[in-house]
PDB file of C-alpha atoms in Angstrom:
ATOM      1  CA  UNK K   3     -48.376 -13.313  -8.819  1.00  0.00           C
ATOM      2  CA  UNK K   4     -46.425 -12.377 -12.019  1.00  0.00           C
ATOM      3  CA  UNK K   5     -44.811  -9.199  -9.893  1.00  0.00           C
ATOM      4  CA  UNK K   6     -43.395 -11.769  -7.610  1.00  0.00           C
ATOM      5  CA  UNK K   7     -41.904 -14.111  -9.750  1.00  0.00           C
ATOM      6  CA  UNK K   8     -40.552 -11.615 -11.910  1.00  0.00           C
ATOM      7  CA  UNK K   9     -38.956  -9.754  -8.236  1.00  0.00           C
ATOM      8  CA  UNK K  10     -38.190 -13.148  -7.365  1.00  0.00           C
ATOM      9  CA  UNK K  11     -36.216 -13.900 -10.345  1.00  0.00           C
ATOM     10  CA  UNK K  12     -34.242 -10.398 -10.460  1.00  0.00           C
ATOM     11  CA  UNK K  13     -33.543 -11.212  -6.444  1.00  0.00           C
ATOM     12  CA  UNK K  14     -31.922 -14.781  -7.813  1.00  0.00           C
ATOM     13  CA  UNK K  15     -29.881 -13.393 -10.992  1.00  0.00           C
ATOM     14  CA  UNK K  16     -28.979 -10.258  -9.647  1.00  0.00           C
ATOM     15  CA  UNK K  17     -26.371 -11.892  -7.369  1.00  0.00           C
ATOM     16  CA  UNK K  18     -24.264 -13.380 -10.797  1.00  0.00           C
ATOM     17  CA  UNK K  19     -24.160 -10.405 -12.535  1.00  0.00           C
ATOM     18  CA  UNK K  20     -22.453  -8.756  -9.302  1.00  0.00           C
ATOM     19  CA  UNK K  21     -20.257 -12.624  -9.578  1.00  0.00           C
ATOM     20  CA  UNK K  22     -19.295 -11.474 -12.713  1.00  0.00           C
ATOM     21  CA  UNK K  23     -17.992  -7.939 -12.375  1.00  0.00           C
ATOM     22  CA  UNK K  24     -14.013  -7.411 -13.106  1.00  0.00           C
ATOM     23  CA  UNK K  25     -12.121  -7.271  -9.327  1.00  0.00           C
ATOM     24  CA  UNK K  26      -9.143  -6.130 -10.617  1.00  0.00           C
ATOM     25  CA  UNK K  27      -7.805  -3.147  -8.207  1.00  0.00           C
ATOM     26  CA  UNK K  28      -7.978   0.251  -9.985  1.00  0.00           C
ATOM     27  CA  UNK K  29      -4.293   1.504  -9.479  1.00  0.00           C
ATOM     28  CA  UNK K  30      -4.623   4.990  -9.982  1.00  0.00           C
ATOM     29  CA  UNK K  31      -7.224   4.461  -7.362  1.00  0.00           C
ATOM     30  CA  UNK K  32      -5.038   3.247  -4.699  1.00  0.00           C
ATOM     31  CA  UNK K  33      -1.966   4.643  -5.391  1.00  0.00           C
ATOM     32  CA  UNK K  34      -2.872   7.873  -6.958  1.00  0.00           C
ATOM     33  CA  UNK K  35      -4.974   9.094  -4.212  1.00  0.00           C
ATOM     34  CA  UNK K  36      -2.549  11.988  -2.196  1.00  0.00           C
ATOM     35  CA  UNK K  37       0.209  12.061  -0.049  1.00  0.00           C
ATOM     36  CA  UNK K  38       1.405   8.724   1.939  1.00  0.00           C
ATOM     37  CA  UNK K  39       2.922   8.724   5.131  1.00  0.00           C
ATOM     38  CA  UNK K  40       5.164   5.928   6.409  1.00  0.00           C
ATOM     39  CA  UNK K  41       3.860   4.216   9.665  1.00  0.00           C
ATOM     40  CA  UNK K  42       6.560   1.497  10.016  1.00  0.00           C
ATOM     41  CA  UNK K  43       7.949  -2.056   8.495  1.00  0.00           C
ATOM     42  CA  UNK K  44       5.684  -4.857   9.737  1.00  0.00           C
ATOM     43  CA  UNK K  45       7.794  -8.362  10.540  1.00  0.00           C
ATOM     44  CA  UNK K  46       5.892 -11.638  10.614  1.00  0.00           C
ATOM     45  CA  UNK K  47       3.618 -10.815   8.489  1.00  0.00           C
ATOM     46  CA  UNK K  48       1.132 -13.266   7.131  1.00  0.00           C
ATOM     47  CA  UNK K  49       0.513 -11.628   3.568  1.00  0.00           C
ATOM     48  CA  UNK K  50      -2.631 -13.535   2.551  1.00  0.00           C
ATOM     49  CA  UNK K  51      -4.446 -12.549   6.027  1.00  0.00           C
ATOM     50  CA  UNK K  52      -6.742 -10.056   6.333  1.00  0.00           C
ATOM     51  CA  UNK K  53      -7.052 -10.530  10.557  1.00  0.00           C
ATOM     52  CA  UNK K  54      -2.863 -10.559  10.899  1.00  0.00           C
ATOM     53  CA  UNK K  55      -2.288 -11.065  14.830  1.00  0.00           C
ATOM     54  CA  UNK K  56       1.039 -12.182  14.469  1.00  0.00           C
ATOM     55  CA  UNK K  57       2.559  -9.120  12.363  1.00  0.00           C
ATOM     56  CA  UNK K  58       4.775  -6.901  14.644  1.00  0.00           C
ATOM     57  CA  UNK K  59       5.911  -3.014  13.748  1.00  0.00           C
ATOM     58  CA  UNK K  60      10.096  -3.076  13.628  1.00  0.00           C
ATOM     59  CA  UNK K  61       9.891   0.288  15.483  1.00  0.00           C
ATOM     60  CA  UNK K  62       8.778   1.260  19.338  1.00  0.00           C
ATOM     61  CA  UNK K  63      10.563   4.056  20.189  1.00  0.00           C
ATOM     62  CA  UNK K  64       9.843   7.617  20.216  1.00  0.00           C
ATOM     63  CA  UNK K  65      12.935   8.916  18.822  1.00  0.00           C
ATOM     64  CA  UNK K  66      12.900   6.165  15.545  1.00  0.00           C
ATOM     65  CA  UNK K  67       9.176   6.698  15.350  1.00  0.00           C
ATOM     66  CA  UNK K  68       9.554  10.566  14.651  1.00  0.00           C
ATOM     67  CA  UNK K  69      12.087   9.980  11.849  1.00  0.00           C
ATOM     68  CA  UNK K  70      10.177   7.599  10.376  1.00  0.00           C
ATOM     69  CA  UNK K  71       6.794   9.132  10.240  1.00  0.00           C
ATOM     70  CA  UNK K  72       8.686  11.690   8.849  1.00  0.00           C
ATOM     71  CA  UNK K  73       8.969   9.514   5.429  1.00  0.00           C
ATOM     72  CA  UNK K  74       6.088  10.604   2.764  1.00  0.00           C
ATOM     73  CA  UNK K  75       5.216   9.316  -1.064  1.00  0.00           C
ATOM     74  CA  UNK K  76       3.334  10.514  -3.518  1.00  0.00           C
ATOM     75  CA  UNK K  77       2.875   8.704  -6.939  1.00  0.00           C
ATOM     76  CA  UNK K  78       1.846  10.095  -9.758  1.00  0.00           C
ATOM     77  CA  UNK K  79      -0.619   8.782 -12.878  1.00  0.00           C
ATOM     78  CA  UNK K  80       2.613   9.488 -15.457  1.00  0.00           C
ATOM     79  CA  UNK K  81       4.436   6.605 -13.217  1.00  0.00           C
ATOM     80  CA  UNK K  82       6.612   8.477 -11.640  1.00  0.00           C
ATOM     81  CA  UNK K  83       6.964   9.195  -7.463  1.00  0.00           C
ATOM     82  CA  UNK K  84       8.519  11.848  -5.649  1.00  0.00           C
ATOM     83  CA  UNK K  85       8.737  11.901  -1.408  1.00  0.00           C
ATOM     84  CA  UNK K  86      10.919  13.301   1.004  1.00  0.00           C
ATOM     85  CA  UNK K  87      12.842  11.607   4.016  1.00  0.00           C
ATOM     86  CA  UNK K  88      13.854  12.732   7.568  1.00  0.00           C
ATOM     87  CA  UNK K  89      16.151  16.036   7.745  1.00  0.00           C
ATOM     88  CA  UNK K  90      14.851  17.309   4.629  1.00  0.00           C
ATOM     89  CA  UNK K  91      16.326  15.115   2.049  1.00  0.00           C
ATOM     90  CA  UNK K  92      14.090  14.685  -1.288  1.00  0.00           C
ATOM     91  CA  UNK K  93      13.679  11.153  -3.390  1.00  0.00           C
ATOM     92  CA  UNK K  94      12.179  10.525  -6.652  1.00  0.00           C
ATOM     93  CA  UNK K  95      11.924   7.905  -9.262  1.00  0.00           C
ATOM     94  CA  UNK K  96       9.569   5.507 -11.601  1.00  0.00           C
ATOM     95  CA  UNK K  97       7.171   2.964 -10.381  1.00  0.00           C
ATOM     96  CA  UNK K  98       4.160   0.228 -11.784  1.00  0.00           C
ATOM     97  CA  UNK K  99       2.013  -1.919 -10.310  1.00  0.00           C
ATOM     98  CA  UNK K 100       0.079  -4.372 -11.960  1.00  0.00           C
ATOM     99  CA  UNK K 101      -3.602  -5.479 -10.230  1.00  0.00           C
ATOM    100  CA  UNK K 102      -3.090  -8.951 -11.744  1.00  0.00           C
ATOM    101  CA  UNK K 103      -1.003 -10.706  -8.552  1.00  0.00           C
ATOM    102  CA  UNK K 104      -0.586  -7.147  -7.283  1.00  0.00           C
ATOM    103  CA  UNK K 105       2.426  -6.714  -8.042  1.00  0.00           C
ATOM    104  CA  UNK K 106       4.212  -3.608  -7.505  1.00  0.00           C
ATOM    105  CA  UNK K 107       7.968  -2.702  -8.905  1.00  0.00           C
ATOM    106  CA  UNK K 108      10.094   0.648  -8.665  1.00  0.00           C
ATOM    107  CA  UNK K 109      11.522   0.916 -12.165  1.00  0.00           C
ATOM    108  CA  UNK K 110      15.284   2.101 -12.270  1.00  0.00           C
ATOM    109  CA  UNK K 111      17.066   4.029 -10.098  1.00  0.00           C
ATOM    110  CA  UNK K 112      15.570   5.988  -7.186  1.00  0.00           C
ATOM    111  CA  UNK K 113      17.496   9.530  -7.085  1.00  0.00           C
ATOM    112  CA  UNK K 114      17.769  10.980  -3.760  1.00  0.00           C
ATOM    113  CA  UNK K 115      19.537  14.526  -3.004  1.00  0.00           C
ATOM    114  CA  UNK K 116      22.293  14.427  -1.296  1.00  0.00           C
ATOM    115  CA  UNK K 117      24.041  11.304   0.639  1.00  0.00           C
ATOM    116  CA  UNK K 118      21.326   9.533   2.232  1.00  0.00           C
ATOM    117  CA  UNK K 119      22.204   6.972   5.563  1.00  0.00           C
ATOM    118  CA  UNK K 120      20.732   5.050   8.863  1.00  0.00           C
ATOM    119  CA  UNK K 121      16.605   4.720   8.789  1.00  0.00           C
ATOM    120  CA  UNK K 122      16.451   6.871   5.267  1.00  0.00           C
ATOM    121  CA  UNK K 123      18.710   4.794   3.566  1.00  0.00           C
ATOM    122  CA  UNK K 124      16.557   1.836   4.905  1.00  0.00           C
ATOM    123  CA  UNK K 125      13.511   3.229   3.078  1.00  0.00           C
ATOM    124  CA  UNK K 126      14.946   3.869   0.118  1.00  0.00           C
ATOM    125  CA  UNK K 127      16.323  -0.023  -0.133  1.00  0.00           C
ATOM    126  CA  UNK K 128      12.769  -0.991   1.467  1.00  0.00           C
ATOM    127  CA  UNK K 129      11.037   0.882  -1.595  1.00  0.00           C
ATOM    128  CA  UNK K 130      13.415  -0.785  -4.308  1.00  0.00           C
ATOM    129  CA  UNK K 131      12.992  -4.311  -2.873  1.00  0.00           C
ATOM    130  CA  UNK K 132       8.932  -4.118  -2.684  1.00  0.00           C
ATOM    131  CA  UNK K 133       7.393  -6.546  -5.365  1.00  0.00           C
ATOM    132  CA  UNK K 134       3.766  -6.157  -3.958  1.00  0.00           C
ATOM    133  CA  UNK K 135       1.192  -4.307  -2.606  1.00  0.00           C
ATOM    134  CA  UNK K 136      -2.270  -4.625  -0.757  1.00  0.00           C
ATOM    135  CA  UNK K 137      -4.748  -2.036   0.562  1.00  0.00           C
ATOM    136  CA  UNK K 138      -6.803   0.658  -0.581  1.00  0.00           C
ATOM    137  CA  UNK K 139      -7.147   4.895  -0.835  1.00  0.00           C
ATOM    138  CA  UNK K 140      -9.146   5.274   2.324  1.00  0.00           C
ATOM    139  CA  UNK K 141      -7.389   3.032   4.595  1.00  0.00           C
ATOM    140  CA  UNK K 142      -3.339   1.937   4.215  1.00  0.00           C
ATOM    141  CA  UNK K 143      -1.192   0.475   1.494  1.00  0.00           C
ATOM    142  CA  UNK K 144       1.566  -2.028   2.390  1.00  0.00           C
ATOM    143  CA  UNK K 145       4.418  -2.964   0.034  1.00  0.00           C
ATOM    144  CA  UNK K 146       6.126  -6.269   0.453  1.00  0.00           C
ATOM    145  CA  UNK K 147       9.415  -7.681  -1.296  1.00  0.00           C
ATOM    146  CA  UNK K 148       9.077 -11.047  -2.622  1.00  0.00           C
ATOM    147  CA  UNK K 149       8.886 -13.353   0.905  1.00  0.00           C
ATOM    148  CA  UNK K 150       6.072 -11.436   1.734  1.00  0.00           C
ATOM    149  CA  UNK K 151       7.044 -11.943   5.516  1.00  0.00           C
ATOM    150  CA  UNK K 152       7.624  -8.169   6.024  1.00  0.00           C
ATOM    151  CA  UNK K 153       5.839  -5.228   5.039  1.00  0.00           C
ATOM    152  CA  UNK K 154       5.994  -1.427   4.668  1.00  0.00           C
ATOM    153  CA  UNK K 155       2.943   0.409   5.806  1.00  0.00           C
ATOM    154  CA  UNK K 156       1.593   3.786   4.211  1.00  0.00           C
ATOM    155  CA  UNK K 157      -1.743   5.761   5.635  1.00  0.00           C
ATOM    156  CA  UNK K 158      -2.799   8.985   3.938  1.00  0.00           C
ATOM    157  CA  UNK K 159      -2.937  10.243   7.900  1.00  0.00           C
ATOM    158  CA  UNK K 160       0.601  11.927   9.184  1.00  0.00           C
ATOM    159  CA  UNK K 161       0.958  10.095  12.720  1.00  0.00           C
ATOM    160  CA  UNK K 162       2.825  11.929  15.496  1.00  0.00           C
ATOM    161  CA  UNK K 163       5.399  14.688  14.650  1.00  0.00           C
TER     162      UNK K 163
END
């Protein structure tokens, strides 16, 4: 009888000391975790929803799809980023996120070799304008600028090409 009060009480507290636990993202974690590859801007996005029907990828065709999948990032624990864009073309620059409001912010300048136009410039004013983030190592990251209506979407899987 004292065995199963005493399993009955560790069944009954166990749950708040799990309540309790800090839920704060680990950034490193998420961001720090390889090479991401772009897998398009998202429009109608509903930010807070984890089931989001109504989102819709900007891109369709084959053609735009292979430049854009073409689009990798790869942050660094010292806060810095490097990737490289369609045709070759390099990018690099400073970035934080914060866990608390996931927040996300490129810091300065992003340096890019060369003149950079059409779907890489996009990127590149995508990336500056993102203010948040949501997702995880295993599965995607998404970056949103402040309206949180539309979306970049990252994978650690290269699609096509």
């Amino acid at each position: 009888m004292k065995r199963l009060i005493r399993l009955l009480f560790i069944l009954l507290t166990a749950p708040l000391f799990l309540c309790s636990c800090n839920q704060d993202d680990d950034i490193n974690e998420i961001f720090v975790s390889g090479v991401w590859y772009f897998n398009n801007y998202w429009t109608n996005v509903d930010w807070d929803s984890d089931n989001d029907r109504s989102a819709r990828p900007v891109y369709h065709l084959p053609d735009d799809l292979n430049v854009i999948w073409s689009f990798q990032i790869a942050f660094e624990a010292d806060g810095t980023f490097s990737g490289t864009l369609h045709g070759g073309a390099s990018f690099s620059g400073r970035w934080e996120a914060n866990p608390k409001g996931r927040t996300f912010a490129v810091i300065g300048p992003i340096n890019t070799s060369g003149n950079i136009s059409g779907k890489n410039k996009e990127f590149i004013t995508m990336l500056k304008n993102a203010q948040f983030y949501k997702g995880d190592s295993k599965n995607m990251l998404q970056l949103a600028p402040e309206s949180k209506t539309n979306c970049m979407q990252f994978s650690h899987r290269q699609l096509g090409l």
